[in-house]
XYZ file of C-alpha atoms in Angstrom:
117
model
C -19.468 9.690 17.500
C -18.212 9.347 14.065
C -19.371 6.138 12.559
C -17.880 4.516 9.271
C -17.148 1.238 7.674
C -13.416 1.403 7.820
C -11.443 3.557 10.344
C -8.027 4.200 8.753
C -5.184 5.427 11.465
C -2.848 7.578 9.038
C -3.495 9.750 6.204
C -0.572 9.541 4.272
C -0.150 7.836 0.855
C -1.132 4.359 2.002
C -4.011 5.540 3.949
C -5.313 7.753 1.319
C -4.839 4.858 -1.407
C -6.881 2.439 1.028
C -9.787 4.831 1.006
C -9.848 4.203 -2.927
C -9.567 0.771 -2.593
C -12.457 0.532 -0.192
C -14.513 2.974 -2.087
C -14.348 0.654 -5.147
C -16.043 -1.968 -2.802
C -18.705 0.745 -1.757
C -17.156 0.934 1.902
C -17.091 4.336 3.793
C -13.855 5.476 5.110
C -12.756 7.945 7.957
C -9.274 8.771 8.329
C -7.462 9.786 11.536
C -4.018 11.643 11.465
C -1.998 13.672 14.101
C -0.810 16.060 11.299
C -3.057 18.948 10.432
C -3.640 17.885 6.839
C -3.432 14.646 4.874
C -0.553 13.387 3.105
C 1.775 12.247 6.014
C 5.434 12.995 5.470
C 5.168 13.898 1.729
C 3.114 16.725 2.677
C 4.798 17.747 5.987
C 8.522 17.253 5.393
C 9.165 17.190 1.721
C 6.077 18.420 -0.779
C 8.741 19.656 -3.461
C 10.884 16.571 -3.472
C 10.732 14.229 -6.506
C 9.650 10.580 -5.689
C 11.112 7.942 -8.206
C 9.238 4.744 -6.688
C 5.708 5.207 -7.605
C 4.267 2.590 -10.172
C 3.565 4.270 -13.240
C 5.475 7.431 -12.706
C 9.153 7.867 -13.387
C 8.962 10.735 -11.450
C 6.480 12.545 -9.272
C 6.603 15.353 -6.912
C 5.527 14.386 -3.280
C 2.997 17.234 -3.216
C 1.631 16.393 -6.524
C 1.263 12.897 -5.573
C -0.833 13.871 -2.449
C -3.046 16.149 -4.417
C -3.746 13.485 -6.840
C -4.336 10.966 -4.344
C -7.041 13.390 -2.901
C -8.456 13.964 -5.981
C -8.672 10.078 -6.646
C -10.603 9.758 -3.447
C -12.769 12.797 -3.658
C -15.574 10.748 -5.116
C -15.857 8.423 -1.999
C -16.186 11.524 0.312
C -14.064 10.044 3.174
C -14.132 11.917 6.613
C -11.183 13.168 8.276
C -9.994 13.729 11.810
C -6.895 15.641 11.638
C -4.289 17.123 14.281
C -5.647 14.218 16.542
C -3.845 10.820 17.739
C -5.515 7.629 17.866
C -5.076 6.746 21.746
C -7.378 3.639 22.303
C -8.961 0.977 20.395
C -11.835 -1.018 21.911
C -13.273 -4.099 20.624
C -17.264 -4.146 20.935
C -19.205 -7.250 21.790
C -20.615 -7.083 18.210
C -17.028 -7.248 16.667
C -16.939 -3.777 15.941
C -14.436 -1.177 17.117
C -14.329 2.183 18.980
C -11.118 4.179 18.635
C -10.837 7.304 20.745
C -8.347 10.246 19.956
C -6.113 12.294 22.335
C -8.930 14.869 22.057
C -11.631 12.524 23.173
C -13.175 12.276 19.668
C -14.815 8.606 19.256
C -15.207 6.868 15.985
C -17.094 3.548 15.678
C -16.146 1.240 12.666
C -16.586 -2.124 11.564
C -12.920 -2.403 10.671
C -9.593 -0.720 11.598
C -6.661 -0.299 9.312
C -3.379 1.025 10.756
C -1.414 2.877 7.870
C 1.131 4.649 9.925
C 4.467 5.849 8.401
């Protein structure tokens, strides 16, 4: 069983940035994503497409944004379960959660954040 402070369902830009914010608060994160790599739709569908609505960047390529987010969170050493879909979320008596994926991987977390696209 994988144990973490915050389990983030979705490893797209929102999920990746959540790792950064949680890391600043010294919380350990683990991400689950159905895709085989982090970055969500940016990485899967259009990594070479320019994006114009990211604060502080008049223009940034989608793939570059994913790379920058991955570099930004590296210091917090998040875990990843990729190529799996979260199927069930069960609340334990102590208020924590068990999330099980379609491949049977179990994750135990104090909190669950859903960052689906």
